[in-house]
Tab-separated table of C-alpha atoms in Angstrom:
chain	number	residue	atom	x	y	z
A	1	MET	CA	-0.130	-0.383	0.346
A	2	PRO	CA	1.355	3.053	-1.224
A	3	SER	CA	2.099	5.817	1.705
A	4	PRO	CA	-0.381	8.684	2.078
A	5	SER	CA	0.514	11.994	1.352
A	6	GLY	CA	-0.948	15.999	3.096
A	7	PRO	CA	-1.572	17.484	6.309
A	8	ASP	CA	-1.671	14.256	8.098
A	9	ALA	CA	1.120	11.902	7.074
A	10	LEU	CA	3.872	11.142	8.862
A	11	PRO	CA	7.402	11.943	7.846
A	12	LEU	CA	9.706	8.743	6.175
A	13	THR	CA	12.777	7.219	7.887
A	14	HIS	CA	15.160	6.558	5.255
A	15	ALA	CA	14.095	3.085	5.213
A	16	GLY	CA	10.438	4.131	4.357
A	17	THR	CA	8.587	3.900	7.548
A	18	ALA	CA	6.881	6.731	9.410
A	19	PRO	CA	8.631	6.417	12.769
A	20	LYS	CA	7.425	4.963	15.553
A	21	PHE	CA	4.847	7.036	18.465
A	22	ALA	CA	2.953	5.742	20.864
A	23	SER	CA	-0.425	7.293	21.864
A	24	ILE	CA	-0.787	8.938	25.255
A	25	GLY	CA	-3.660	6.789	27.022
A	26	SER	CA	-1.658	4.520	28.897
A	27	PRO	CA	-0.420	6.877	32.269
A	28	TYR	CA	2.790	6.530	32.006
A	29	PHE	CA	2.744	10.375	30.278
A	30	GLY	CA	0.628	11.811	32.899
A	31	ILE	CA	3.037	10.774	35.390
A	32	MET	CA	5.464	11.959	33.171
A	33	LEU	CA	3.739	15.286	32.897
A	34	ALA	CA	2.977	15.805	36.421
A	35	PHE	CA	6.761	15.815	37.249
A	36	MET	CA	7.828	17.894	34.499
A	37	ALA	CA	5.062	20.615	36.308
A	38	VAL	CA	6.433	20.293	39.349
A	39	LEU	CA	10.176	20.611	37.830
A	40	LEU	CA	9.429	24.094	36.205
A	41	ILE	CA	7.141	25.178	39.467
A	42	LEU	CA	9.582	25.014	41.445
A	43	SER	CA	13.042	26.317	39.324
A	44	ASN	CA	10.775	29.065	38.983
A	45	ILE	CA	11.343	29.460	42.747
A	46	GLY	CA	14.408	28.509	42.904
A	47	ALA	CA	15.591	30.683	40.039
A	48	SER	CA	13.926	34.283	42.296
A	49	LYS	CA	17.903	33.973	44.630
A	50	GLY	CA	21.269	34.137	43.141
A	51	VAL	CA	23.751	31.676	43.789
A	52	ALA	CA	27.963	31.975	43.378
A	53	ILE	CA	29.563	29.015	44.110
A	54	GLY	CA	33.019	30.736	43.801
A	55	PRO	CA	33.271	32.289	40.506
A	56	ILE	CA	30.208	30.535	38.896
A	57	ILE	CA	27.399	32.409	38.738
A	58	THR	CA	23.806	30.579	38.655
A	59	ASP	CA	20.622	30.715	40.359
A	60	GLY	CA	18.998	28.387	42.961
A	61	GLY	CA	16.619	26.435	40.561
A	62	PHE	CA	19.997	24.893	38.142
A	63	PHE	CA	19.755	21.768	39.834
A	64	LEU	CA	16.567	21.199	38.739
A	65	PHE	CA	15.685	22.564	35.073
A	66	PRO	CA	17.393	19.576	33.767
A	67	LEU	CA	15.426	17.277	34.466
A	68	ALA	CA	12.983	18.530	32.811
A	69	TYR	CA	14.017	19.389	30.050
A	70	ILE	CA	14.676	15.306	30.249
A	71	LEU	CA	11.736	14.164	30.886
A	72	GLY	CA	10.637	16.322	27.917
A	73	ASP	CA	13.246	14.360	25.370
A	74	VAL	CA	11.529	11.624	27.059
A	75	ILE	CA	7.796	12.595	25.881
A	76	SER	CA	9.676	13.958	22.581
A	77	GLU	CA	11.305	10.982	21.646
A	78	VAL	CA	8.166	8.385	22.874
A	79	TYR	CA	4.967	10.155	21.762
A	80	GLY	CA	5.789	12.966	19.120
A	81	PHE	CA	5.855	16.875	18.802
A	82	LYS	CA	2.477	17.265	18.814
A	83	VAL	CA	2.184	15.713	22.309
A	84	ALA	CA	5.123	17.538	23.591
A	85	ARG	CA	3.645	20.193	22.519
A	86	LYS	CA	1.160	19.930	24.558
A	87	ALA	CA	2.963	18.995	27.472
A	88	ILE	CA	4.809	22.347	27.682
A	89	PHE	CA	2.109	24.902	27.679
A	90	THR	CA	0.118	22.535	30.148
A	91	THR	CA	3.814	22.541	32.051
A	92	PHE	CA	3.119	26.721	31.497
A	93	ALA	CA	-0.464	26.721	31.755
A	94	LEU	CA	0.159	25.681	35.458
A	95	SER	CA	2.868	27.362	35.861
A	96	VAL	CA	0.519	30.799	35.771
A	97	PHE	CA	-1.923	29.536	37.806
A	98	ALA	CA	1.537	28.804	40.654
A	99	SER	CA	3.040	32.398	39.540
A	100	LEU	CA	-1.268	33.599	40.017
A	101	CYS	CA	-1.603	31.582	43.907
A	102	TYR	CA	1.668	33.209	44.869
A	103	TRP	CA	0.162	36.661	44.127
A	104	VAL	CA	-2.951	35.912	45.964
A	105	ILE	CA	-0.924	34.691	49.031
A	106	ILE	CA	0.724	37.954	48.848
A	107	ALA	CA	-1.656	40.232	48.936
A	108	LEU	CA	-3.608	38.712	51.610
A	109	PRO	CA	-3.846	40.608	54.422
A	110	GLY	CA	-1.880	39.803	56.866
A	111	PHE	CA	-1.328	39.435	60.916
A	112	ASP	CA	0.248	42.880	61.770
A	113	ASP	CA	3.052	41.298	65.191
A	114	GLU	CA	6.013	41.280	64.663
A	115	PHE	CA	6.067	37.529	63.485
A	116	GLY	CA	3.123	38.070	61.106
A	117	THR	CA	5.219	41.660	59.318
A	118	SER	CA	8.170	39.385	59.188
A	119	LYS	CA	6.518	35.987	57.842
A	120	GLN	CA	4.998	38.677	55.327
A	121	ALA	CA	9.012	40.142	53.944
A	122	ALA	CA	9.904	36.590	53.674
A	123	LEU	CA	7.075	35.715	51.527
A	124	GLU	CA	7.307	39.162	49.443
A	125	GLY	CA	11.163	37.929	49.123
A	126	ALA	CA	10.713	34.565	48.026
A	127	LEU	CA	7.621	34.317	45.938
A	128	GLY	CA	7.226	38.690	44.559
A	129	PRO	CA	9.942	37.921	42.088
A	130	VAL	CA	8.583	34.671	40.417
A	131	PRO	CA	5.795	36.063	38.086
A	132	GLN	CA	8.754	38.027	35.778
A	133	ILE	CA	10.302	35.032	36.132
A	134	VAL	CA	7.665	33.057	35.510
A	135	LEU	CA	7.039	35.025	32.089
A	136	ALA	CA	11.181	34.595	31.915
A	137	SER	CA	10.438	30.615	32.042
A	138	LEU	CA	7.822	30.772	30.237
A	139	LEU	CA	9.041	32.254	26.564
A	140	ALA	CA	12.581	30.387	27.197
A	141	PHE	CA	10.900	27.123	28.038
A	142	LEU	CA	8.279	27.180	25.044
A	143	ALA	CA	11.286	28.112	22.841
A	144	GLY	CA	13.875	26.218	24.441
A	145	GLN	CA	11.786	23.052	24.417
A	146	THR	CA	9.630	23.451	21.081
A	147	ILE	CA	12.722	23.742	19.387
A	148	ASN	CA	14.370	20.695	21.574
A	149	SER	CA	10.582	17.986	20.239
A	150	TRP	CA	10.729	19.371	17.117
A	151	ILE	CA	14.933	18.940	16.336
A	152	LEU	CA	14.161	15.581	18.836
A	153	VAL	CA	11.376	13.944	16.155
A	154	LYS	CA	12.913	15.589	13.033
A	155	MET	CA	16.125	13.649	13.974
A	156	LYS	CA	13.820	9.863	14.512
A	157	ALA	CA	12.308	10.993	11.233
A	158	ARG	CA	15.229	9.814	9.623
A	159	SER	CA	16.464	7.954	11.242
A	160	GLY	CA	14.398	5.636	13.428
A	161	GLU	CA	15.374	3.492	16.733
A	162	LYS	CA	18.633	4.166	15.577
A	163	SER	CA	20.817	7.088	17.137
A	164	LEU	CA	18.929	8.039	19.835
A	165	TRP	CA	21.948	9.095	21.883
A	166	ALA	CA	22.897	11.603	18.808
A	167	ARG	CA	19.182	12.737	18.595
A	168	LEU	CA	19.690	13.491	22.664
A	169	MET	CA	22.401	15.039	22.401
A	170	GLY	CA	21.756	17.542	19.552
A	171	SER	CA	17.983	18.530	19.722
A	172	SER	CA	19.069	19.100	23.625
A	173	GLY	CA	22.337	21.432	22.880
A	174	ALA	CA	20.408	23.896	20.062
A	175	GLY	CA	17.341	23.462	23.091
A	176	GLU	CA	19.171	24.249	25.683
A	177	PHE	CA	21.044	27.305	24.251
A	178	VAL	CA	17.704	29.413	22.664
A	179	ASP	CA	15.945	28.800	26.455
A	180	THR	CA	19.473	30.001	28.026
A	181	LEU	CA	19.917	33.490	26.386
A	182	ILE	CA	15.834	35.153	26.319
A	183	PHE	CA	15.710	32.980	30.219
A	184	CYS	CA	18.702	35.313	31.573
A	185	SER	CA	18.023	38.465	29.032
A	186	ILE	CA	14.634	38.976	30.851
A	187	ALA	CA	15.955	37.226	34.641
A	188	ALA	CA	19.062	38.240	34.994
A	189	SER	CA	17.878	42.050	36.718
A	190	VAL	CA	15.567	40.219	39.604
A	191	ILE	CA	17.845	38.270	40.240
A	192	GLY	CA	20.425	40.647	40.868
A	193	ILE	CA	22.890	40.971	37.682
A	194	THR	CA	23.204	44.099	36.676
A	195	ASP	CA	26.865	44.648	34.212
A	196	PHE	CA	27.616	43.079	31.035
A	197	GLY	CA	30.406	40.769	32.479
A	198	THR	CA	28.258	38.851	35.477
A	199	PHE	CA	25.811	38.434	32.524
A	200	LEU	CA	27.736	36.851	30.309
A	201	ASN	CA	28.771	34.449	32.745
A	202	TYR	CA	25.524	33.991	33.600
A	203	VAL	CA	24.124	32.940	30.364
A	204	VAL	CA	27.555	30.785	29.682
A	205	VAL	CA	27.987	29.150	33.078
A	206	GLY	CA	24.113	27.949	32.682
A	207	PHE	CA	24.117	26.846	29.254
A	208	VAL	CA	27.031	24.824	29.831
A	209	TYR	CA	26.450	22.931	33.209
A	210	LYS	CA	21.983	22.439	31.894
A	211	THR	CA	24.108	20.884	28.455
A	212	LEU	CA	26.645	18.874	30.475
A	213	VAL	CA	23.558	17.778	32.938
A	214	GLU	CA	21.530	16.700	29.756
A	215	PHE	CA	24.447	14.799	28.111
A	216	LEU	CA	25.356	12.980	30.784
A	217	PHE	CA	22.099	11.574	31.920
A	218	VAL	CA	21.937	10.962	28.598
A	219	PRO	CA	22.849	6.216	28.982
A	220	LEU	CA	19.611	7.459	31.322
A	221	THR	CA	17.647	8.470	29.445
A	222	SER	CA	18.102	6.314	26.820
A	223	LEU	CA	17.199	3.447	29.277
A	224	VAL	CA	13.831	5.275	30.488
A	225	ILE	CA	13.322	5.471	26.630
A	226	GLY	CA	13.535	2.530	26.327
A	227	TRP	CA	11.259	0.875	28.992
A	228	ILE	CA	8.305	2.837	28.222
A	229	LYS	CA	9.013	2.224	25.071
A	230	LYS	CA	8.737	-1.505	25.725
A	231	ARG	CA	5.682	-1.274	28.039
A	232	GLU	CA	3.789	1.766	26.485
A	233	PRO	CA	0.796	-1.236	24.220
A	234	SER	CA	0.073	1.140	21.575
A	235	TYR	CA	4.056	2.201	20.594
A	236	GLY	CA	4.622	1.783	17.271
A	237	ALA	CA	0.444	1.541	16.154
A	238	ALA	CA	-0.044	5.332	14.789
A	239	ALA	CA	2.371	4.889	12.279
A	240	ALA	CA	1.746	1.412	11.000
A	241	ALA	CA	-1.696	2.228	10.741
A	242	VAL	CA	-1.038	5.136	8.824
A	243	THR	CA	1.522	3.211	6.773
A	244	GLY	CA	-0.645	0.594	6.103
A	245	ALA	CA	2.227	-1.759	7.899
A	246	ALA	CA	-0.602	-2.846	10.223
């Protein structure tokens, strides 16, 4: 049966078969989406604190954010670009909702004793900058994760199930660069970065660190992807149905 053409046709690999993906009917996608949203929300809170480790300038969310990107890689590889895009938008919607909740909590009238006023000041200091951090994260993660997912799926369309490490590393490098540049440009002033030298340090360290973490986690990410693929009953069914291979 010839391969279909038109907007619903899937891109073919070099072997002439459509790349395999799974539907989102199983519980695995929901679990990963929940973790992705929590990681982004927590990293937004942590990012409001500037961190100096010797000459290295970063923020308090540095150890959380790369994990959200790794989950994005898993979702893109297993479920495809459209599902990954839904995960990105859902994660951001929840992050915006969390930011609105912080604003309401801060605005609510509190106790006027010494403990109450100190608590209010602590909340304003910790959660007050978060809306701008959320904006930075929203624009950066939207652009970076979309590029990351798009490149990964395009590479999969060419290589099929082979070369997983190459597409994980290639897509991550491009996505993290765009993400880091956008995020740092918006968030730098919130965490107290005002001069160009410190800003450049912040961008370079952030990009190198996040990309290195993703590269180091590639073996584990590959194992997780393989584990989920074997347990997703629908993995490959969509491609088979479209190409007539089933």
